[in-house]
Tab-separated table of C-alpha atoms in Angstrom:
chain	number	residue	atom	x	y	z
A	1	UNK	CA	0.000	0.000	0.000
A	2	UNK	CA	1.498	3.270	-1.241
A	3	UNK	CA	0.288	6.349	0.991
A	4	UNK	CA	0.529	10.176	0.408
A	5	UNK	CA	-0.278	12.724	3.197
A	6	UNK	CA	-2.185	15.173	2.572
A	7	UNK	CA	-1.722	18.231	4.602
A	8	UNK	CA	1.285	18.229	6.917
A	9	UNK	CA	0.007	19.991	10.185
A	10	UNK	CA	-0.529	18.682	13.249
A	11	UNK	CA	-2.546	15.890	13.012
A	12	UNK	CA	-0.683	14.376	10.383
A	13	UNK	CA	1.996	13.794	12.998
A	14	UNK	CA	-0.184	11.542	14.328
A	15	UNK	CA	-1.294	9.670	11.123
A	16	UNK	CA	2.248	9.780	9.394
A	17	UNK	CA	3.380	7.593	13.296
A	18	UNK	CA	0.803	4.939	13.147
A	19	UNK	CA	0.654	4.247	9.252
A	20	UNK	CA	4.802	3.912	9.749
A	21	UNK	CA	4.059	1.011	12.150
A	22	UNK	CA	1.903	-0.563	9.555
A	23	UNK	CA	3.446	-4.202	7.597
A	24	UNK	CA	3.012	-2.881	4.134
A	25	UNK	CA	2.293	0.493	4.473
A	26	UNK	CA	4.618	2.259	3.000
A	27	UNK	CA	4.196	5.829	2.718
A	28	UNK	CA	5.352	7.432	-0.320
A	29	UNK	CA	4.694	11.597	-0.313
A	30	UNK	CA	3.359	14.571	1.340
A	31	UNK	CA	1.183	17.340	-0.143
A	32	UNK	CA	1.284	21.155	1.355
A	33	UNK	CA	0.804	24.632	0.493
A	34	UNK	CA	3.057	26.017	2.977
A	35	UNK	CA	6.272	25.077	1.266
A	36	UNK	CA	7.961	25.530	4.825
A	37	UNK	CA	5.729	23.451	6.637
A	38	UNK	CA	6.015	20.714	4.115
A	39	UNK	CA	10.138	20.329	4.054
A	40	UNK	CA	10.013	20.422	7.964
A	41	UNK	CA	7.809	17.496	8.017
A	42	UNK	CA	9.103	15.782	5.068
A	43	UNK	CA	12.382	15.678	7.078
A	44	UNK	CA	11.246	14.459	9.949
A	45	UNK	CA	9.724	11.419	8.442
A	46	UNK	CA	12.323	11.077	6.053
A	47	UNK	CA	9.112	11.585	3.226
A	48	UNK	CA	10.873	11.953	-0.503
A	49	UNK	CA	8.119	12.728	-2.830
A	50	UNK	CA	7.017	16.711	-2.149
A	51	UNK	CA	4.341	18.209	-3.486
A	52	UNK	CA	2.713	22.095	-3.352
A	53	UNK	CA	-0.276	21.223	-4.500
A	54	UNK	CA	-2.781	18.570	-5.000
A	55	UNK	CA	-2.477	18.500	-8.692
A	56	UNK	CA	1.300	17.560	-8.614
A	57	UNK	CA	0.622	14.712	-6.582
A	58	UNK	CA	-1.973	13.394	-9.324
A	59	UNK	CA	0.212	14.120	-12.063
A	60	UNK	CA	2.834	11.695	-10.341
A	61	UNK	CA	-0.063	9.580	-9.635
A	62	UNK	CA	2.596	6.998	-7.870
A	63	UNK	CA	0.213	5.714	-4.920
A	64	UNK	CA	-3.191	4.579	-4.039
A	65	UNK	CA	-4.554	5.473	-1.161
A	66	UNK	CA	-4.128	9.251	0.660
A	67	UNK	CA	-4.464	10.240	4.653
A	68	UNK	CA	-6.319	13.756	4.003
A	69	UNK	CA	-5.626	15.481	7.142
A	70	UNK	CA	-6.148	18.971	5.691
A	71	UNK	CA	-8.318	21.666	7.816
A	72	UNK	CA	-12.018	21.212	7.420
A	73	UNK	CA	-13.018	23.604	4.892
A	74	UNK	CA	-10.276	21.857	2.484
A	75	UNK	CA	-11.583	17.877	3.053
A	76	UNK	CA	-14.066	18.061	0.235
A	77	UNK	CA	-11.764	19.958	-2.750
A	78	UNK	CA	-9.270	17.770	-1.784
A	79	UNK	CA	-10.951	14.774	-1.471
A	80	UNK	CA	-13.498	14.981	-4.589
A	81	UNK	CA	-10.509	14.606	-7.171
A	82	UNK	CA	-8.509	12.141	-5.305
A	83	UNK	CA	-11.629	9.824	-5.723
A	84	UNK	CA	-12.278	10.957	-9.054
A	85	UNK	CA	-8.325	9.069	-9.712
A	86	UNK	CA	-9.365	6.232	-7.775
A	87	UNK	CA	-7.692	6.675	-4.949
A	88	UNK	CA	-8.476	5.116	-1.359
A	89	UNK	CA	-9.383	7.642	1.386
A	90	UNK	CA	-8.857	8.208	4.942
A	91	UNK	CA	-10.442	11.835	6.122
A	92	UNK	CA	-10.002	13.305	9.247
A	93	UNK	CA	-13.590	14.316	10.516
A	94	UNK	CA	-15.437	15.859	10.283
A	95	UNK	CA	-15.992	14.756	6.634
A	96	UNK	CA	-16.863	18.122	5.440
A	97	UNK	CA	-18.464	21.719	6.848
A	98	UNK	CA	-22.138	20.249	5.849
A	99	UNK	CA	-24.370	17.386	5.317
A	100	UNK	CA	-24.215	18.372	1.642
A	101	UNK	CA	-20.776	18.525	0.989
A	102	UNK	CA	-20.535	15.324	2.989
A	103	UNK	CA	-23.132	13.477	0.485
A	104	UNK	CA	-21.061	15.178	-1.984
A	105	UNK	CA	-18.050	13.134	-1.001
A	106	UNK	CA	-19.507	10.131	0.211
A	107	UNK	CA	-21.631	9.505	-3.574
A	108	UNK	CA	-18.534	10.512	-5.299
A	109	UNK	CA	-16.933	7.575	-3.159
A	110	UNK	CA	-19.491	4.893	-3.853
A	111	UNK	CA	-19.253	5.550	-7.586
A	112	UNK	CA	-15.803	5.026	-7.241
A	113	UNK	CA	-16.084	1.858	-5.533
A	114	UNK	CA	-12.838	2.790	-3.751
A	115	UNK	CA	-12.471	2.335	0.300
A	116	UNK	CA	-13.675	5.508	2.125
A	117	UNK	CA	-13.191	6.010	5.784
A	118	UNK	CA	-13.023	8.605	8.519
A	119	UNK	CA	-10.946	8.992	11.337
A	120	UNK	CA	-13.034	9.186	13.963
A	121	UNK	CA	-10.473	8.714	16.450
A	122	UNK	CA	-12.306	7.170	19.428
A	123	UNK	CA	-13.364	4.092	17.676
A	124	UNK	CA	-10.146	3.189	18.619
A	125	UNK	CA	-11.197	2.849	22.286
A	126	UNK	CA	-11.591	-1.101	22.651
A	127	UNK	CA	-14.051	-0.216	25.660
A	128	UNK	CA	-16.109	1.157	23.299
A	129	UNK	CA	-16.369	-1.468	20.769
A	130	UNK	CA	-16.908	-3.787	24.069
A	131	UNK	CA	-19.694	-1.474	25.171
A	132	UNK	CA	-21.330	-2.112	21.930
A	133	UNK	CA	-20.612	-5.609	21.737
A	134	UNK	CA	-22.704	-5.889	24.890
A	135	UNK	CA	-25.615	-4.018	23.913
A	136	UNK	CA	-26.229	-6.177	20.352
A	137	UNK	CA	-26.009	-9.088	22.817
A	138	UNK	CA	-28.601	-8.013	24.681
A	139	UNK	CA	-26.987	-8.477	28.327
A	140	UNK	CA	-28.436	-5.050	29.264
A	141	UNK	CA	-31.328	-5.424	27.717
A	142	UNK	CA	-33.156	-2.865	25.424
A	143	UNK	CA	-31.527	0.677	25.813
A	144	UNK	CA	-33.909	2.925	27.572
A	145	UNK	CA	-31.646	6.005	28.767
A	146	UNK	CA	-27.977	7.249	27.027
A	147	UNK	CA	-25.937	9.954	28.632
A	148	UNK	CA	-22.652	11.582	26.781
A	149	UNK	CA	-20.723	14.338	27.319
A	150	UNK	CA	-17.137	15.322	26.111
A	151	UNK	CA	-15.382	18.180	28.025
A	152	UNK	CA	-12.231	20.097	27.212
A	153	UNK	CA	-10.790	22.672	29.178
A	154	UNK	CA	-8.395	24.451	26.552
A	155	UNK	CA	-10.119	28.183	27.116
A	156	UNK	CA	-9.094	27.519	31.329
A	157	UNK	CA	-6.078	26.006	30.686
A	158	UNK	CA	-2.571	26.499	28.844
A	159	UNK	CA	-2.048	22.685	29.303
A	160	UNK	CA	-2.049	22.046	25.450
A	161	UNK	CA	-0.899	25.918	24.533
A	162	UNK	CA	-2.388	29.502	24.864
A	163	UNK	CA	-5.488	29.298	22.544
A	164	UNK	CA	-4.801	34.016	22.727
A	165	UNK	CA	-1.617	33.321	20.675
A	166	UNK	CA	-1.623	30.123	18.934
A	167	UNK	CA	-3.773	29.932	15.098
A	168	UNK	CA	-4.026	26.024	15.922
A	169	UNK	CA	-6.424	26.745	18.505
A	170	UNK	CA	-8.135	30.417	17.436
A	171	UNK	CA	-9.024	29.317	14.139
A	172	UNK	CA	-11.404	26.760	15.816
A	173	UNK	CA	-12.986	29.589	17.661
A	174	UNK	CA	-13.794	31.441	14.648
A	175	UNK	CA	-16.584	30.769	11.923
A	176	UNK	CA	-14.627	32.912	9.660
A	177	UNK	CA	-12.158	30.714	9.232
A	178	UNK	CA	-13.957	27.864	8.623
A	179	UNK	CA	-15.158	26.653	11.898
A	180	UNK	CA	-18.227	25.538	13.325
A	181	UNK	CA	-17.555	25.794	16.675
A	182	UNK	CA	-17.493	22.639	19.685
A	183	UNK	CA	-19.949	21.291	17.955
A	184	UNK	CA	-18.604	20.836	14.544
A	185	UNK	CA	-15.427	20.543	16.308
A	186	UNK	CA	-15.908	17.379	18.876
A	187	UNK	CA	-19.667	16.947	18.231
A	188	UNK	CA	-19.484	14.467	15.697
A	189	UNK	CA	-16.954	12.931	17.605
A	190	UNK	CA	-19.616	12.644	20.777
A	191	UNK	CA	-22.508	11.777	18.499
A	192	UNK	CA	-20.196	8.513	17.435
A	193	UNK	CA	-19.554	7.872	20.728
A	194	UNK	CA	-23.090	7.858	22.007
A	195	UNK	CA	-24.703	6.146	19.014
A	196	UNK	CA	-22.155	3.602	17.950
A	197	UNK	CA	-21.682	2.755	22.087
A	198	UNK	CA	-25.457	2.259	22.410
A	199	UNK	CA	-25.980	0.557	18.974
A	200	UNK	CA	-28.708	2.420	17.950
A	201	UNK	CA	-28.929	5.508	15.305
A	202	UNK	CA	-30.380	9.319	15.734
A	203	UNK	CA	-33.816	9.815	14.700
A	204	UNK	CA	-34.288	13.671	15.921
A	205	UNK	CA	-32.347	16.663	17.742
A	206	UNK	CA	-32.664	19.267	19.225
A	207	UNK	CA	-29.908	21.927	20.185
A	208	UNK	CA	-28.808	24.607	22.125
A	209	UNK	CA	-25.241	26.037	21.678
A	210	UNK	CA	-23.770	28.887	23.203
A	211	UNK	CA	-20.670	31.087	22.523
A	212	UNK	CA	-19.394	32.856	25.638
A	213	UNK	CA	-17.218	36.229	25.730
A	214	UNK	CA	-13.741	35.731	25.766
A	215	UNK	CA	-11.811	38.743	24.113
A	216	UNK	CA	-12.249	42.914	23.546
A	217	UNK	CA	-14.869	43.335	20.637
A	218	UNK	CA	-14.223	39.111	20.733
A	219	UNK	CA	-11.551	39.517	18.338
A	220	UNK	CA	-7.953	38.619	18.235
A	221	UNK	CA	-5.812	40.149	15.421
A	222	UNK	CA	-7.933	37.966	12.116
A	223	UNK	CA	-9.606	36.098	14.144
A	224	UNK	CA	-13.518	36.873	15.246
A	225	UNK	CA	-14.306	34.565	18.082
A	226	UNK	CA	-18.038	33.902	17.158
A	227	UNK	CA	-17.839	30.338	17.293
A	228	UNK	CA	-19.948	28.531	19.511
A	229	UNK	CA	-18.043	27.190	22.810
A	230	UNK	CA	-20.678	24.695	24.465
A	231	UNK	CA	-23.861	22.728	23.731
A	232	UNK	CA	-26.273	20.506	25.373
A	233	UNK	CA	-28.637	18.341	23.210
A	234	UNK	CA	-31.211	16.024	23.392
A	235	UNK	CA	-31.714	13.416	21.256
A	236	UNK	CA	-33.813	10.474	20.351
A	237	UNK	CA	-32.244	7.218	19.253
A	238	UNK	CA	-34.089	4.582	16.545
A	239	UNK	CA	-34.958	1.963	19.077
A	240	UNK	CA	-36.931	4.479	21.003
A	241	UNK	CA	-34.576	5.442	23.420
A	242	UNK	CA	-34.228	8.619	25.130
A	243	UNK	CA	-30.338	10.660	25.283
A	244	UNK	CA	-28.436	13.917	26.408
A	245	UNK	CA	-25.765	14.930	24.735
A	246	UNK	CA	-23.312	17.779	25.601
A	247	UNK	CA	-19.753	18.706	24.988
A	248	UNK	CA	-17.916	22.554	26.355
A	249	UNK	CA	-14.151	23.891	26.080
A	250	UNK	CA	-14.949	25.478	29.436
A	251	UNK	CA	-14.711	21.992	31.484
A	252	UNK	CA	-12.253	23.595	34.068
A	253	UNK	CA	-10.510	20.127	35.175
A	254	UNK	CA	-10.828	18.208	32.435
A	255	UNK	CA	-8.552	17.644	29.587
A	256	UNK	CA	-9.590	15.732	27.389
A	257	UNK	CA	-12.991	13.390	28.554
A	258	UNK	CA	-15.285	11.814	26.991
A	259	UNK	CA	-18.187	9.823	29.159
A	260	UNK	CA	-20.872	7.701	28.032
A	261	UNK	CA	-23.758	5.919	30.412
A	262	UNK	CA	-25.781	3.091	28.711
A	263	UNK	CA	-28.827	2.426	30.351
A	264	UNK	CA	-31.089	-0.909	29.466
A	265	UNK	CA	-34.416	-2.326	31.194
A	266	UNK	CA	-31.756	-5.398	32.890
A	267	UNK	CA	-28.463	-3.180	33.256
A	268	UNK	CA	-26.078	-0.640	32.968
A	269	UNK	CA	-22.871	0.220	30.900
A	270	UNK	CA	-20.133	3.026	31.533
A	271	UNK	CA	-17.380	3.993	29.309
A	272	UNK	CA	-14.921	6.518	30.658
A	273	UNK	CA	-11.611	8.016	27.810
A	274	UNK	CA	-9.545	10.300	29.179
A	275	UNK	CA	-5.565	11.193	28.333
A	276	UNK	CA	-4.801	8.531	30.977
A	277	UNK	CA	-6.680	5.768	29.897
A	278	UNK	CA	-10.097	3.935	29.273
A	279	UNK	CA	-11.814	1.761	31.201
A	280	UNK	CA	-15.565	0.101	30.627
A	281	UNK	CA	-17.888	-0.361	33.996
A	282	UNK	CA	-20.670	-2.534	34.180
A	283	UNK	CA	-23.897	-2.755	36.282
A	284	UNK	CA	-25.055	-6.198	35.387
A	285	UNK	CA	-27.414	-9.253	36.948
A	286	UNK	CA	-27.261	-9.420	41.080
A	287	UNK	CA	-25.394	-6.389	40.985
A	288	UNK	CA	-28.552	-3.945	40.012
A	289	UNK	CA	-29.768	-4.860	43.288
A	290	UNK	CA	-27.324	-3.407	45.153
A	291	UNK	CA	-26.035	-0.765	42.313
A	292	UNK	CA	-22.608	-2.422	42.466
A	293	UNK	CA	-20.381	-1.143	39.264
A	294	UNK	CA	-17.410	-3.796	38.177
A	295	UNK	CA	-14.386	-2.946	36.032
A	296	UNK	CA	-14.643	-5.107	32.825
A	297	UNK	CA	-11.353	-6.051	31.229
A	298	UNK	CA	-11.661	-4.876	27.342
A	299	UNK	CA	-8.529	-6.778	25.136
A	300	UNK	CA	-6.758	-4.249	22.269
A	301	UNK	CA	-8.554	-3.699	19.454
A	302	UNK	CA	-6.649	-2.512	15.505
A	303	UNK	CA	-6.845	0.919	15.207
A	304	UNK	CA	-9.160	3.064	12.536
A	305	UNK	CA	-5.324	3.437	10.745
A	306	UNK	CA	-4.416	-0.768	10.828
A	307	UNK	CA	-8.320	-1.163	9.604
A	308	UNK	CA	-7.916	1.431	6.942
A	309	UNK	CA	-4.977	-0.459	5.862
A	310	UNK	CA	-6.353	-4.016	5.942
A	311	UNK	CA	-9.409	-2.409	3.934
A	312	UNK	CA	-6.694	-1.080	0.978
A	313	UNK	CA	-4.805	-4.107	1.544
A	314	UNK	CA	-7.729	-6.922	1.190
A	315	UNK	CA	-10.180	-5.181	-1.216
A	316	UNK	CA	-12.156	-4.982	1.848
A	317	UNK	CA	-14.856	-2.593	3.726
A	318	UNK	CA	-14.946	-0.738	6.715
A	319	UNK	CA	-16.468	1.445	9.465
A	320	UNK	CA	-16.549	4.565	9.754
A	321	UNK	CA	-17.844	5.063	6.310
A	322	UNK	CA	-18.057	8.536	4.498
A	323	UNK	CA	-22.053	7.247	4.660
A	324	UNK	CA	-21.598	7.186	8.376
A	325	UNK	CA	-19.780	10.170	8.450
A	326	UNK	CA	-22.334	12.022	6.063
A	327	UNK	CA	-25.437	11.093	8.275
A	328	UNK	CA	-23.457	12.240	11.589
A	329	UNK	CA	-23.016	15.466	9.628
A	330	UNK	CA	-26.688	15.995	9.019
A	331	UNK	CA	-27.511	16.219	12.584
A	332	UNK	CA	-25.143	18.229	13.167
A	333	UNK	CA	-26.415	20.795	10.635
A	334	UNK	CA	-30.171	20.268	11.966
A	335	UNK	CA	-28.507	20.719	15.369
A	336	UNK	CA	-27.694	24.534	14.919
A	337	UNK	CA	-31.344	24.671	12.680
A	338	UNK	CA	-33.033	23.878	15.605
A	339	UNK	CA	-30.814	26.251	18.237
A	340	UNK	CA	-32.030	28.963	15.315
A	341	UNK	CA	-35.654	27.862	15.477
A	342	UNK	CA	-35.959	26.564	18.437
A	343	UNK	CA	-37.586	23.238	17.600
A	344	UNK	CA	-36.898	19.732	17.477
A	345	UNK	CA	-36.529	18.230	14.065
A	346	UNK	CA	-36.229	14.611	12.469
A	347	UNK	CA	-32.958	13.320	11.018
C-alpha cells in the first residue's frame, strides 16, 4: 500500500506515526501549500516525494490510497478529485463543513467503488467497541436512557498551549475561518460515541449552543471569536430510546474526557476516555440490586489506521464510512437549525 499525506500539520503527525508502524504500508509523499511546513515534516519522516499542490501529486499519480488530514473547509476539494483518480481515502472528521458537501463526497466515493473512511479517532477505544458488543447481545437489555458528554478545558487552561496566541487553537474559535464551533469541532466525535456505544442511530435533535465572551470586541488580530463554545442536546435514538448529549471547552478540570452511560431495562454500561486511559464499567445481573459497578477487562482492538490499511490491503470494507460520516453530519447541521428555530426536528 502506497500512501501520500495530505496536509502536513498537526494531526498528520499523528497519522504519518501509526501508518509507519503498519506491515506494508509504505508511505510514499506529502502534499502542502506552505512550502515551509512541508520540508520540515518531510524531514522528519524522512518523506521523498514533495508536493505544493494537490495537482502535482496526481500528475505523479505513484500511490493509491491518501491520509487527508487537511483543515475542514479543504476535506471536500481535496478529497473529490482524489476519488475521481481512484484513490483510497482516509479523512479526518469531520468529513466536510455540511451534510451536503458530505453526500457530496460520500456519492462521489461509492461511484468510485474505492475504500472511504473517517478517522473518527475514538473508535479506537476497545471499551467502546466492548460497550457495543454488549448491547447487540442483549446483556443489558433494550436501551432505555444514554448519557454523553465530552469536556475540554483548553479556554481555562494552557495545558495544550495559549489558545490568545496560537492559530491552531483560534481558528477553531472562529466561523470565519472555517469553523463551526465545539460542535462541529468534537460533536461528531460525541454523536459517534453515544450512538455507535449504544448501537442504535439518531432519529431527531434538538440543540442549544452557546458562545461565551472571551476577548475585547471578541476579536484577536484575524480572528472573530463567534464560534460557539458549548452545547447541550437532546436526542432520540431509533430503538426508542431517550439521550443527552453535551460537549464545552470550558470543562475547568478536564482535559480531554469523553463519558458515556448506557442504560437498558436489565443493566447498565459506563465507558470513561480520558488522556490517561479507558476503562468500561458494568452494572449487570445481582449487581442492580445493590447498584454495584465492576471494572470489565476490554482486550486491544486494531486501530481506525491498521483497519484502513487491511481495507486497501484486502479489497475490503470498513467502518466509519463517508455514509456514516455524512449522516453524523446531518444532525449536526439540523442541530444549529433547531438552536435557530428553536424546535426539534427529524434526522
Amino acid at each position: 500500500m502506497r500512501l501520500i499525506v495530505v496536509g502536513t500539520g498537526g494531526m498528520a503527525k499523528n497519522h504519518v506515526e501509526h501508518f509507519a508502524r503498519i506491515p506494508g504500508v509504505e508511505i510514499v509523499g506529502a502534499v502542502d501549500t506552505d512550502a515551509t511546513r512541508l520540508t520540515a515534516f518531510c524531514d522528519t519522516f524522512d518523506i521523498k516525494q514533495r508536493f505544493l499542490s494537490l495537482d502535482e501529486a496526481l500528475a505523479w499519480g505513484e500511490f493509491d490510497s491518501v491520509t487527508n488530514v487537511t483543515p475542514d473547509k479543504a476535506h471536500n476539494p481535496t478529497t473529490l478529485p482524489l476519488l475521481a483518480a481512484g484513490k483510497h481515502v482516509l479523512c479526518e472528521k469531520p468529513l466536510a463543513e455540511n451534510y451536503e458537501k458530505a453526500l457530496e463526497m460520500t456519492e462521489a466515493a461509492e461511484r468510485a467503488g474505492v475504500v472511504n473512511m473517517v478517522n473518527l479517532t475514538y473508535r479506537n477505544v476497545a471499551q467502546l467497541q466492548k460497550a457495543r458488543e454488549m448491547v447487540i447481545s442483549g446483556e443489558i437489555g433494550t436501551v432505555k436512557h444514554v448519557e454523553a458528554s465530552y469536556l475540554q478545558s483548553w479556554l481555562v487552561s494552557k495545558a495544550w498551549g495559549d489558545w490568545r496566541s496560537e492559530s491552531k487553537w483560534l481558528w477553531r474559535l472562529s466561523t470565519g475561518h472555517g469553523s463551526n464551533g465545539v460542535l462541529g469541532d468534537i460533536g461528531i466525535h460525541i454523536l459517534d460515541f453515544a450512538a455507535y456505544g449504544a448501537a442504535t442511530d439518531i432519529d431527531h435533535v434538538f440543540a442549544r449552543l452557546k458562545t461565551f465572551a472571551k476577548a475585547p470586541g471578541e476579536r484577536i488580530g484575524e480572528y472573530t471569536l463567534d464560534a460557539n463554545d458549548s452545547f447541550s442536546m437532546s436526542v432520540d435514538f431509533a430503538n426508542g430510546a431517550l439521550g443527552v448529549v453535551h460537549a464545552s471547552r470550558w470543562a475547568t478540570g478536564h482535559l480531554n474526557e469523553l463519558k458515556l452511560r448506557i442504560y437498558g431495562e436489565r443493566g447498565g454500561l459506563e465507558v470513561n476516555h480520558s488522556p490517561n486511559g479507558s476503562e468500561l464499567r458494568g452494572c449487570l445481573g445481582d449487581d442492580t440490586e445493590t447498584a454495584t459497578w465492576r471494572v470489565i477487562e476490554v482486550p486491544p482492538v486494531p486501530t481506525n489506521y491498521q483497519r484502513f490499511a487491511d481495507a486497501v490491503m484486502n479489497g475490503s470494507s470498513q467502518d466509519p464510512s463517508f455514509r456514516h460520516a455524512a449522516n453524523l453530519q446531518r444532525v449536526l447541521d439540523l442541530a444549529m437549525v433547531t438552536e435557530i428555530e428553536r424546535r426539534e426536528l427529524k434526522v
